[in-house]
Amino acid sequence: MEKVREGAFLRQSETADKDLCERFEFRDIRPEEAEQTAEIERICFPPNEACSRKMMLERVAKAPEMFLVAVDRANGRIAGFLNGLATGETVFRDEFFTDADLYEPDGPNIMLLGLDVLPEYRGQGLARELMNRYLRREQEKGRCEVTLTCLDGKIKMYEKMGFTNRGVSASVWGGEQWYDMTCRLDKEIYFSP
């Protein structure tokens, strides 16, 4: 995979929230944490949108390096996580939610499948920090673009994280109307306050 052009970087990569860094350990998922992520997904998403337990376990088994978890140092539990699949594809399709075999380890793009933060940890900047670290990590691996789908009410949040709204998605996951959001990793990415 071709590396990102020299000089590309995430704008606020050096300005991570010190309190979050002290409170949470940010790292790849461990196999024994798969059940925990399945339970967090169940809490964070309604049944029609949530990844099934079986599918979450399969994703962790096939692509653990595509997860980033935030572990609360005080209790050792996962407070939030991001997960996706690398691929050569450029258009998000619902099959990414249900088929971990679509994972291409050297794929230049990421289809982001979930950003989960437990309710008691929300409003503290954890989702933003997870996204910042995930984008930076994938940029350093030479990835080109991250794509996700979101509901209308989350568009502004993702725009503040450097994503561009590409309009209504072809995705009909959970019977909802989704919007495609993309973030190019081969350019500077600005997180806005």
JSON list of C-alpha atoms in Angstrom, two decimals:
[
{"chain": "A", "resi": 1, "resn": "MET", "atom": "CA", "xyz": [0.00, 0.00, 0.00]},
{"chain": "A", "resi": 2, "resn": "GLU", "atom": "CA", "xyz": [1.35, 3.41, -0.96]},
{"chain": "A", "resi": 3, "resn": "LYS", "atom": "CA", "xyz": [2.17, 5.65, 1.98]},
{"chain": "A", "resi": 4, "resn": "VAL", "atom": "CA", "xyz": [0.42, 8.95, 2.57]},
{"chain": "A", "resi": 5, "resn": "ARG", "atom": "CA", "xyz": [2.25, 11.86, 0.98]},
{"chain": "A", "resi": 6, "resn": "GLU", "atom": "CA", "xyz": [4.85, 13.47, 3.19]},
{"chain": "A", "resi": 7, "resn": "GLY", "atom": "CA", "xyz": [3.54, 16.31, 5.30]},
{"chain": "A", "resi": 8, "resn": "ALA", "atom": "CA", "xyz": [-0.04, 15.11, 5.65]},
{"chain": "A", "resi": 9, "resn": "PHE", "atom": "CA", "xyz": [-1.16, 15.04, 9.26]},
{"chain": "A", "resi": 10, "resn": "LEU", "atom": "CA", "xyz": [-4.06, 15.49, 11.61]},
{"chain": "A", "resi": 11, "resn": "ARG", "atom": "CA", "xyz": [-4.17, 19.06, 12.81]},
{"chain": "A", "resi": 12, "resn": "GLN", "atom": "CA", "xyz": [-4.74, 18.42, 16.51]},
{"chain": "A", "resi": 13, "resn": "SER", "atom": "CA", "xyz": [-2.83, 15.18, 16.85]},
{"chain": "A", "resi": 14, "resn": "GLU", "atom": "CA", "xyz": [-0.39, 16.71, 19.30]},
{"chain": "A", "resi": 15, "resn": "THR", "atom": "CA", "xyz": [-3.08, 18.37, 21.39]},
{"chain": "A", "resi": 16, "resn": "ALA", "atom": "CA", "xyz": [-4.82, 15.35, 22.87]},
{"chain": "A", "resi": 17, "resn": "ASP", "atom": "CA", "xyz": [-6.76, 16.14, 26.02]},
{"chain": "A", "resi": 18, "resn": "LYS", "atom": "CA", "xyz": [-4.35, 15.48, 28.90]},
{"chain": "A", "resi": 19, "resn": "ASP", "atom": "CA", "xyz": [-7.15, 14.49, 31.29]},
{"chain": "A", "resi": 20, "resn": "LEU", "atom": "CA", "xyz": [-8.47, 11.92, 28.82]},
{"chain": "A", "resi": 21, "resn": "CYS", "atom": "CA", "xyz": [-4.96, 10.54, 28.31]},
{"chain": "A", "resi": 22, "resn": "GLU", "atom": "CA", "xyz": [-4.54, 10.14, 32.07]},
{"chain": "A", "resi": 23, "resn": "ARG", "atom": "CA", "xyz": [-7.99, 8.66, 32.62]},
{"chain": "A", "resi": 24, "resn": "PHE", "atom": "CA", "xyz": [-8.07, 6.25, 29.65]},
{"chain": "A", "resi": 25, "resn": "GLU", "atom": "CA", "xyz": [-5.72, 3.83, 27.97]},
{"chain": "A", "resi": 26, "resn": "PHE", "atom": "CA", "xyz": [-6.16, 3.94, 24.18]},
{"chain": "A", "resi": 27, "resn": "ARG", "atom": "CA", "xyz": [-5.15, 0.72, 22.41]},
{"chain": "A", "resi": 28, "resn": "ASP", "atom": "CA", "xyz": [-6.11, -2.13, 20.09]},
{"chain": "A", "resi": 29, "resn": "ILE", "atom": "CA", "xyz": [-8.74, -4.53, 21.33]},
{"chain": "A", "resi": 30, "resn": "ARG", "atom": "CA", "xyz": [-7.79, -7.84, 22.95]},
{"chain": "A", "resi": 31, "resn": "PRO", "atom": "CA", "xyz": [-9.63, -11.06, 21.99]},
{"chain": "A", "resi": 32, "resn": "GLU", "atom": "CA", "xyz": [-11.02, -11.49, 25.50]},
{"chain": "A", "resi": 33, "resn": "GLU", "atom": "CA", "xyz": [-12.74, -8.08, 25.23]},
{"chain": "A", "resi": 34, "resn": "ALA", "atom": "CA", "xyz": [-15.01, -9.08, 22.33]},
{"chain": "A", "resi": 35, "resn": "GLU", "atom": "CA", "xyz": [-17.97, -9.84, 24.60]},
{"chain": "A", "resi": 36, "resn": "GLN", "atom": "CA", "xyz": [-17.56, -6.46, 26.28]},
{"chain": "A", "resi": 37, "resn": "THR", "atom": "CA", "xyz": [-17.74, -4.62, 22.96]},
{"chain": "A", "resi": 38, "resn": "ALA", "atom": "CA", "xyz": [-20.84, -6.59, 21.96]},
{"chain": "A", "resi": 39, "resn": "GLU", "atom": "CA", "xyz": [-22.55, -5.50, 25.19]},
{"chain": "A", "resi": 40, "resn": "ILE", "atom": "CA", "xyz": [-21.49, -1.87, 24.71]},
{"chain": "A", "resi": 41, "resn": "GLU", "atom": "CA", "xyz": [-22.90, -1.95, 21.17]},
{"chain": "A", "resi": 42, "resn": "ARG", "atom": "CA", "xyz": [-26.20, -3.28, 22.55]},
{"chain": "A", "resi": 43, "resn": "ILE", "atom": "CA", "xyz": [-26.34, -0.39, 25.04]},
{"chain": "A", "resi": 44, "resn": "CYS", "atom": "CA", "xyz": [-25.34, 2.31, 22.54]},
{"chain": "A", "resi": 45, "resn": "PHE", "atom": "CA", "xyz": [-27.55, 1.45, 19.57]},
{"chain": "A", "resi": 46, "resn": "PRO", "atom": "CA", "xyz": [-31.22, 0.52, 19.15]},
{"chain": "A", "resi": 47, "resn": "PRO", "atom": "CA", "xyz": [-31.85, -3.13, 18.20]},
{"chain": "A", "resi": 48, "resn": "ASN", "atom": "CA", "xyz": [-32.50, -2.35, 14.52]},
{"chain": "A", "resi": 49, "resn": "GLU", "atom": "CA", "xyz": [-29.08, -0.65, 14.20]},
{"chain": "A", "resi": 50, "resn": "ALA", "atom": "CA", "xyz": [-26.83, -2.57, 16.60]},
{"chain": "A", "resi": 51, "resn": "CYS", "atom": "CA", "xyz": [-24.28, -5.08, 15.44]},
{"chain": "A", "resi": 52, "resn": "SER", "atom": "CA", "xyz": [-25.23, -8.58, 16.56]},
{"chain": "A", "resi": 53, "resn": "ARG", "atom": "CA", "xyz": [-23.15, -10.27, 19.24]},
{"chain": "A", "resi": 54, "resn": "LYS", "atom": "CA", "xyz": [-22.14, -12.97, 16.73]},
{"chain": "A", "resi": 55, "resn": "MET", "atom": "CA", "xyz": [-21.01, -10.38, 14.17]},
{"chain": "A", "resi": 56, "resn": "MET", "atom": "CA", "xyz": [-19.08, -8.35, 16.76]},
{"chain": "A", "resi": 57, "resn": "LEU", "atom": "CA", "xyz": [-17.21, -11.47, 17.89]},
{"chain": "A", "resi": 58, "resn": "GLU", "atom": "CA", "xyz": [-16.44, -12.27, 14.25]},
{"chain": "A", "resi": 59, "resn": "ARG", "atom": "CA", "xyz": [-15.09, -8.74, 13.61]},
{"chain": "A", "resi": 60, "resn": "VAL", "atom": "CA", "xyz": [-12.85, -8.91, 16.67]},
{"chain": "A", "resi": 61, "resn": "ALA", "atom": "CA", "xyz": [-11.55, -12.33, 15.56]},
{"chain": "A", "resi": 62, "resn": "LYS", "atom": "CA", "xyz": [-10.89, -11.31, 11.94]},
{"chain": "A", "resi": 63, "resn": "ALA", "atom": "CA", "xyz": [-9.79, -7.69, 12.28]},
{"chain": "A", "resi": 64, "resn": "PRO", "atom": "CA", "xyz": [-8.74, -6.82, 15.85]},
{"chain": "A", "resi": 65, "resn": "GLU", "atom": "CA", "xyz": [-6.33, -4.19, 14.52]},
{"chain": "A", "resi": 66, "resn": "MET", "atom": "CA", "xyz": [-9.32, -2.31, 13.11]},
{"chain": "A", "resi": 67, "resn": "PHE", "atom": "CA", "xyz": [-10.62, -1.60, 16.62]},
{"chain": "A", "resi": 68, "resn": "LEU", "atom": "CA", "xyz": [-9.50, 1.18, 18.95]},
{"chain": "A", "resi": 69, "resn": "VAL", "atom": "CA", "xyz": [-10.69, 0.96, 22.54]},
{"chain": "A", "resi": 70, "resn": "ALA", "atom": "CA", "xyz": [-10.61, 3.45, 25.40]},
{"chain": "A", "resi": 71, "resn": "VAL", "atom": "CA", "xyz": [-10.17, 1.60, 28.68]},
{"chain": "A", "resi": 72, "resn": "ASP", "atom": "CA", "xyz": [-11.02, 3.37, 31.95]},
{"chain": "A", "resi": 73, "resn": "ARG", "atom": "CA", "xyz": [-7.86, 3.06, 34.02]},
{"chain": "A", "resi": 74, "resn": "ALA", "atom": "CA", "xyz": [-9.88, 3.18, 37.27]},
{"chain": "A", "resi": 75, "resn": "ASN", "atom": "CA", "xyz": [-11.89, 0.02, 36.62]},
{"chain": "A", "resi": 76, "resn": "GLY", "atom": "CA", "xyz": [-10.23, -1.69, 33.62]},
{"chain": "A", "resi": 77, "resn": "ARG", "atom": "CA", "xyz": [-13.45, -1.64, 31.58]},
{"chain": "A", "resi": 78, "resn": "ILE", "atom": "CA", "xyz": [-13.91, -0.38, 28.02]},
{"chain": "A", "resi": 79, "resn": "ALA", "atom": "CA", "xyz": [-15.63, 3.02, 28.07]},
{"chain": "A", "resi": 80, "resn": "GLY", "atom": "CA", "xyz": [-15.85, 3.37, 24.31]},
{"chain": "A", "resi": 81, "resn": "PHE", "atom": "CA", "xyz": [-14.49, 2.07, 21.03]},
{"chain": "A", "resi": 82, "resn": "LEU", "atom": "CA", "xyz": [-14.31, 2.51, 17.27]},
{"chain": "A", "resi": 83, "resn": "ASN", "atom": "CA", "xyz": [-14.29, -0.29, 14.73]},
{"chain": "A", "resi": 84, "resn": "GLY", "atom": "CA", "xyz": [-14.15, -0.57, 10.98]},
{"chain": "A", "resi": 85, "resn": "LEU", "atom": "CA", "xyz": [-12.94, -2.69, 8.09]},
{"chain": "A", "resi": 86, "resn": "ALA", "atom": "CA", "xyz": [-10.19, -1.88, 5.59]},
{"chain": "A", "resi": 87, "resn": "THR", "atom": "CA", "xyz": [-11.18, -2.36, 1.97]},
{"chain": "A", "resi": 88, "resn": "GLY", "atom": "CA", "xyz": [-10.36, -1.41, -1.59]},
{"chain": "A", "resi": 89, "resn": "GLU", "atom": "CA", "xyz": [-13.96, -0.30, -2.06]},
{"chain": "A", "resi": 90, "resn": "THR", "atom": "CA", "xyz": [-14.94, 3.37, -1.99]},
{"chain": "A", "resi": 91, "resn": "VAL", "atom": "CA", "xyz": [-18.70, 3.16, -1.49]},
{"chain": "A", "resi": 92, "resn": "PHE", "atom": "CA", "xyz": [-20.25, 2.13, 1.82]},
{"chain": "A", "resi": 93, "resn": "ARG", "atom": "CA", "xyz": [-22.71, -0.75, 1.54]},
{"chain": "A", "resi": 94, "resn": "ASP", "atom": "CA", "xyz": [-24.73, -2.52, 4.21]},
{"chain": "A", "resi": 95, "resn": "GLU", "atom": "CA", "xyz": [-22.83, -5.79, 3.73]},
{"chain": "A", "resi": 96, "resn": "PHE", "atom": "CA", "xyz": [-19.89, -4.27, 5.62]},
{"chain": "A", "resi": 97, "resn": "PHE", "atom": "CA", "xyz": [-22.05, -4.50, 8.75]},
{"chain": "A", "resi": 98, "resn": "THR", "atom": "CA", "xyz": [-22.73, -8.21, 8.27]},
{"chain": "A", "resi": 99, "resn": "ASP", "atom": "CA", "xyz": [-19.72, -9.74, 6.50]},
{"chain": "A", "resi": 100, "resn": "ALA", "atom": "CA", "xyz": [-16.30, -9.52, 8.14]},
{"chain": "A", "resi": 101, "resn": "ASP", "atom": "CA", "xyz": [-14.90, -11.44, 5.15]},
{"chain": "A", "resi": 102, "resn": "LEU", "atom": "CA", "xyz": [-15.03, -8.14, 3.23]},
{"chain": "A", "resi": 103, "resn": "TYR", "atom": "CA", "xyz": [-11.99, -7.10, 5.29]},
{"chain": "A", "resi": 104, "resn": "GLU", "atom": "CA", "xyz": [-8.89, -6.51, 3.15]},
{"chain": "A", "resi": 105, "resn": "PRO", "atom": "CA", "xyz": [-5.93, -5.95, 5.52]},
{"chain": "A", "resi": 106, "resn": "ASP", "atom": "CA", "xyz": [-4.05, -3.82, 2.97]},
{"chain": "A", "resi": 107, "resn": "GLY", "atom": "CA", "xyz": [-7.11, -1.98, 1.68]},
{"chain": "A", "resi": 108, "resn": "PRO", "atom": "CA", "xyz": [-6.52, 1.75, 1.21]},
{"chain": "A", "resi": 109, "resn": "ASN", "atom": "CA", "xyz": [-9.90, 2.77, 2.66]},
{"chain": "A", "resi": 110, "resn": "ILE", "atom": "CA", "xyz": [-11.77, 2.22, 5.91]},
{"chain": "A", "resi": 111, "resn": "MET", "atom": "CA", "xyz": [-15.48, 1.64, 6.28]},
{"chain": "A", "resi": 112, "resn": "LEU", "atom": "CA", "xyz": [-16.16, 2.77, 9.84]},
{"chain": "A", "resi": 113, "resn": "LEU", "atom": "CA", "xyz": [-18.80, 0.54, 11.39]},
{"chain": "A", "resi": 114, "resn": "GLY", "atom": "CA", "xyz": [-19.31, 2.02, 14.82]},
{"chain": "A", "resi": 115, "resn": "LEU", "atom": "CA", "xyz": [-18.33, 4.69, 17.32]},
{"chain": "A", "resi": 116, "resn": "ASP", "atom": "CA", "xyz": [-19.62, 3.56, 20.71]},
{"chain": "A", "resi": 117, "resn": "VAL", "atom": "CA", "xyz": [-19.28, 5.44, 24.00]},
{"chain": "A", "resi": 118, "resn": "LEU", "atom": "CA", "xyz": [-21.14, 4.26, 27.09]},
{"chain": "A", "resi": 119, "resn": "PRO", "atom": "CA", "xyz": [-23.69, 6.81, 28.36]},
{"chain": "A", "resi": 120, "resn": "GLU", "atom": "CA", "xyz": [-21.82, 7.53, 31.60]},
{"chain": "A", "resi": 121, "resn": "TYR", "atom": "CA", "xyz": [-18.73, 8.60, 29.60]},
{"chain": "A", "resi": 122, "resn": "ARG", "atom": "CA", "xyz": [-20.47, 10.85, 27.08]},
{"chain": "A", "resi": 123, "resn": "GLY", "atom": "CA", "xyz": [-20.04, 14.62, 26.96]},
{"chain": "A", "resi": 124, "resn": "GLN", "atom": "CA", "xyz": [-16.39, 14.44, 28.03]},
{"chain": "A", "resi": 125, "resn": "GLY", "atom": "CA", "xyz": [-14.72, 14.47, 24.61]},
{"chain": "A", "resi": 126, "resn": "LEU", "atom": "CA", "xyz": [-14.07, 10.73, 24.51]},
{"chain": "A", "resi": 127, "resn": "ALA", "atom": "CA", "xyz": [-15.76, 10.13, 21.13]},
{"chain": "A", "resi": 128, "resn": "ARG", "atom": "CA", "xyz": [-13.73, 12.96, 19.63]},
{"chain": "A", "resi": 129, "resn": "GLU", "atom": "CA", "xyz": [-10.48, 11.65, 21.11]},
{"chain": "A", "resi": 130, "resn": "LEU", "atom": "CA", "xyz": [-11.19, 8.13, 19.85]},
{"chain": "A", "resi": 131, "resn": "MET", "atom": "CA", "xyz": [-11.87, 9.47, 16.36]},
{"chain": "A", "resi": 132, "resn": "ASN", "atom": "CA", "xyz": [-8.77, 11.68, 16.38]},
{"chain": "A", "resi": 133, "resn": "ARG", "atom": "CA", "xyz": [-6.55, 8.79, 17.40]},
{"chain": "A", "resi": 134, "resn": "TYR", "atom": "CA", "xyz": [-8.21, 6.37, 14.95]},
{"chain": "A", "resi": 135, "resn": "LEU", "atom": "CA", "xyz": [-7.85, 8.72, 11.98]},
{"chain": "A", "resi": 136, "resn": "ARG", "atom": "CA", "xyz": [-4.23, 9.49, 12.88]},
{"chain": "A", "resi": 137, "resn": "ARG", "atom": "CA", "xyz": [-3.41, 5.80, 13.27]},
{"chain": "A", "resi": 138, "resn": "GLU", "atom": "CA", "xyz": [-4.95, 4.87, 9.93]},
{"chain": "A", "resi": 139, "resn": "GLN", "atom": "CA", "xyz": [-3.30, 7.85, 8.26]},
{"chain": "A", "resi": 140, "resn": "GLU", "atom": "CA", "xyz": [0.08, 6.65, 9.55]},
{"chain": "A", "resi": 141, "resn": "LYS", "atom": "CA", "xyz": [-0.66, 3.24, 8.00]},
{"chain": "A", "resi": 142, "resn": "GLY", "atom": "CA", "xyz": [-1.06, 4.95, 4.63]},
{"chain": "A", "resi": 143, "resn": "ARG", "atom": "CA", "xyz": [-4.83, 4.70, 4.35]},
{"chain": "A", "resi": 144, "resn": "CYS", "atom": "CA", "xyz": [-6.52, 7.15, 1.97]},
{"chain": "A", "resi": 145, "resn": "GLU", "atom": "CA", "xyz": [-10.09, 7.64, 3.16]},
{"chain": "A", "resi": 146, "resn": "VAL", "atom": "CA", "xyz": [-12.46, 6.79, 6.00]},
{"chain": "A", "resi": 147, "resn": "THR", "atom": "CA", "xyz": [-16.18, 6.49, 5.24]},
{"chain": "A", "resi": 148, "resn": "LEU", "atom": "CA", "xyz": [-19.03, 6.17, 7.69]},
{"chain": "A", "resi": 149, "resn": "THR", "atom": "CA", "xyz": [-22.79, 6.49, 7.65]},
{"chain": "A", "resi": 150, "resn": "CYS", "atom": "CA", "xyz": [-24.73, 8.49, 10.21]},
{"chain": "A", "resi": 151, "resn": "LEU", "atom": "CA", "xyz": [-28.20, 9.75, 10.93]},
{"chain": "A", "resi": 152, "resn": "ASP", "atom": "CA", "xyz": [-29.10, 13.37, 10.22]},
{"chain": "A", "resi": 153, "resn": "GLY", "atom": "CA", "xyz": [-28.69, 14.36, 13.88]},
{"chain": "A", "resi": 154, "resn": "LYS", "atom": "CA", "xyz": [-25.00, 13.33, 13.91]},
{"chain": "A", "resi": 155, "resn": "ILE", "atom": "CA", "xyz": [-23.85, 15.10, 10.72]},
{"chain": "A", "resi": 156, "resn": "LYS", "atom": "CA", "xyz": [-22.57, 18.23, 12.49]},
{"chain": "A", "resi": 157, "resn": "MET", "atom": "CA", "xyz": [-20.70, 16.14, 15.06]},
{"chain": "A", "resi": 158, "resn": "TYR", "atom": "CA", "xyz": [-18.82, 14.27, 12.33]},
{"chain": "A", "resi": 159, "resn": "GLU", "atom": "CA", "xyz": [-18.19, 17.45, 10.34]},
{"chain": "A", "resi": 160, "resn": "LYS", "atom": "CA", "xyz": [-16.43, 18.83, 13.44]},
{"chain": "A", "resi": 161, "resn": "MET", "atom": "CA", "xyz": [-14.26, 15.70, 13.37]},
{"chain": "A", "resi": 162, "resn": "GLY", "atom": "CA", "xyz": [-13.08, 16.42, 9.82]},
{"chain": "A", "resi": 163, "resn": "PHE", "atom": "CA", "xyz": [-15.69, 14.51, 7.81]},
{"chain": "A", "resi": 164, "resn": "THR", "atom": "CA", "xyz": [-17.53, 15.83, 4.74]},
{"chain": "A", "resi": 165, "resn": "ASN", "atom": "CA", "xyz": [-21.22, 15.11, 4.20]},
{"chain": "A", "resi": 166, "resn": "ARG", "atom": "CA", "xyz": [-21.63, 13.38, 0.82]},
{"chain": "A", "resi": 167, "resn": "GLY", "atom": "CA", "xyz": [-25.43, 13.28, 1.01]},
{"chain": "A", "resi": 168, "resn": "VAL", "atom": "CA", "xyz": [-28.01, 10.56, 1.44]},
{"chain": "A", "resi": 169, "resn": "SER", "atom": "CA", "xyz": [-26.44, 7.11, 1.53]},
{"chain": "A", "resi": 170, "resn": "ALA", "atom": "CA", "xyz": [-27.55, 4.03, -0.37]},
{"chain": "A", "resi": 171, "resn": "SER", "atom": "CA", "xyz": [-27.49, 2.30, 3.04]},
{"chain": "A", "resi": 172, "resn": "VAL", "atom": "CA", "xyz": [-30.86, 1.31, 4.44]},
{"chain": "A", "resi": 173, "resn": "TRP", "atom": "CA", "xyz": [-29.44, -0.39, 7.53]},
{"chain": "A", "resi": 174, "resn": "GLY", "atom": "CA", "xyz": [-32.05, -0.74, 10.26]},
{"chain": "A", "resi": 175, "resn": "GLY", "atom": "CA", "xyz": [-34.70, 0.86, 8.05]},
{"chain": "A", "resi": 176, "resn": "GLU", "atom": "CA", "xyz": [-33.18, 4.32, 8.59]},
{"chain": "A", "resi": 177, "resn": "GLN", "atom": "CA", "xyz": [-32.11, 7.11, 6.23]},
{"chain": "A", "resi": 178, "resn": "TRP", "atom": "CA", "xyz": [-28.33, 7.46, 6.50]},
{"chain": "A", "resi": 179, "resn": "TYR", "atom": "CA", "xyz": [-25.83, 10.01, 5.23]},
{"chain": "A", "resi": 180, "resn": "ASP", "atom": "CA", "xyz": [-22.42, 9.15, 3.80]},
{"chain": "A", "resi": 181, "resn": "MET", "atom": "CA", "xyz": [-19.58, 10.98, 5.53]},
{"chain": "A", "resi": 182, "resn": "THR", "atom": "CA", "xyz": [-15.98, 10.81, 4.30]},
{"chain": "A", "resi": 183, "resn": "CYS", "atom": "CA", "xyz": [-12.65, 11.96, 5.63]},
{"chain": "A", "resi": 184, "resn": "ARG", "atom": "CA", "xyz": [-9.64, 12.09, 3.30]},
{"chain": "A", "resi": 185, "resn": "LEU", "atom": "CA", "xyz": [-6.45, 11.05, 5.07]},
{"chain": "A", "resi": 186, "resn": "ASP", "atom": "CA", "xyz": [-4.07, 12.30, 2.37]},
{"chain": "A", "resi": 187, "resn": "LYS", "atom": "CA", "xyz": [-4.55, 15.93, 3.43]},
{"chain": "A", "resi": 188, "resn": "GLU", "atom": "CA", "xyz": [-4.60, 18.01, 6.59]},
{"chain": "A", "resi": 189, "resn": "ILE", "atom": "CA", "xyz": [-7.62, 17.27, 8.73]},
{"chain": "A", "resi": 190, "resn": "TYR", "atom": "CA", "xyz": [-8.96, 20.00, 10.94]},
{"chain": "A", "resi": 191, "resn": "PHE", "atom": "CA", "xyz": [-11.02, 19.17, 14.00]},
{"chain": "A", "resi": 192, "resn": "SER", "atom": "CA", "xyz": [-13.16, 22.17, 14.89]},
{"chain": "A", "resi": 193, "resn": "PRO", "atom": "CA", "xyz": [-14.13, 23.01, 18.48]}
]
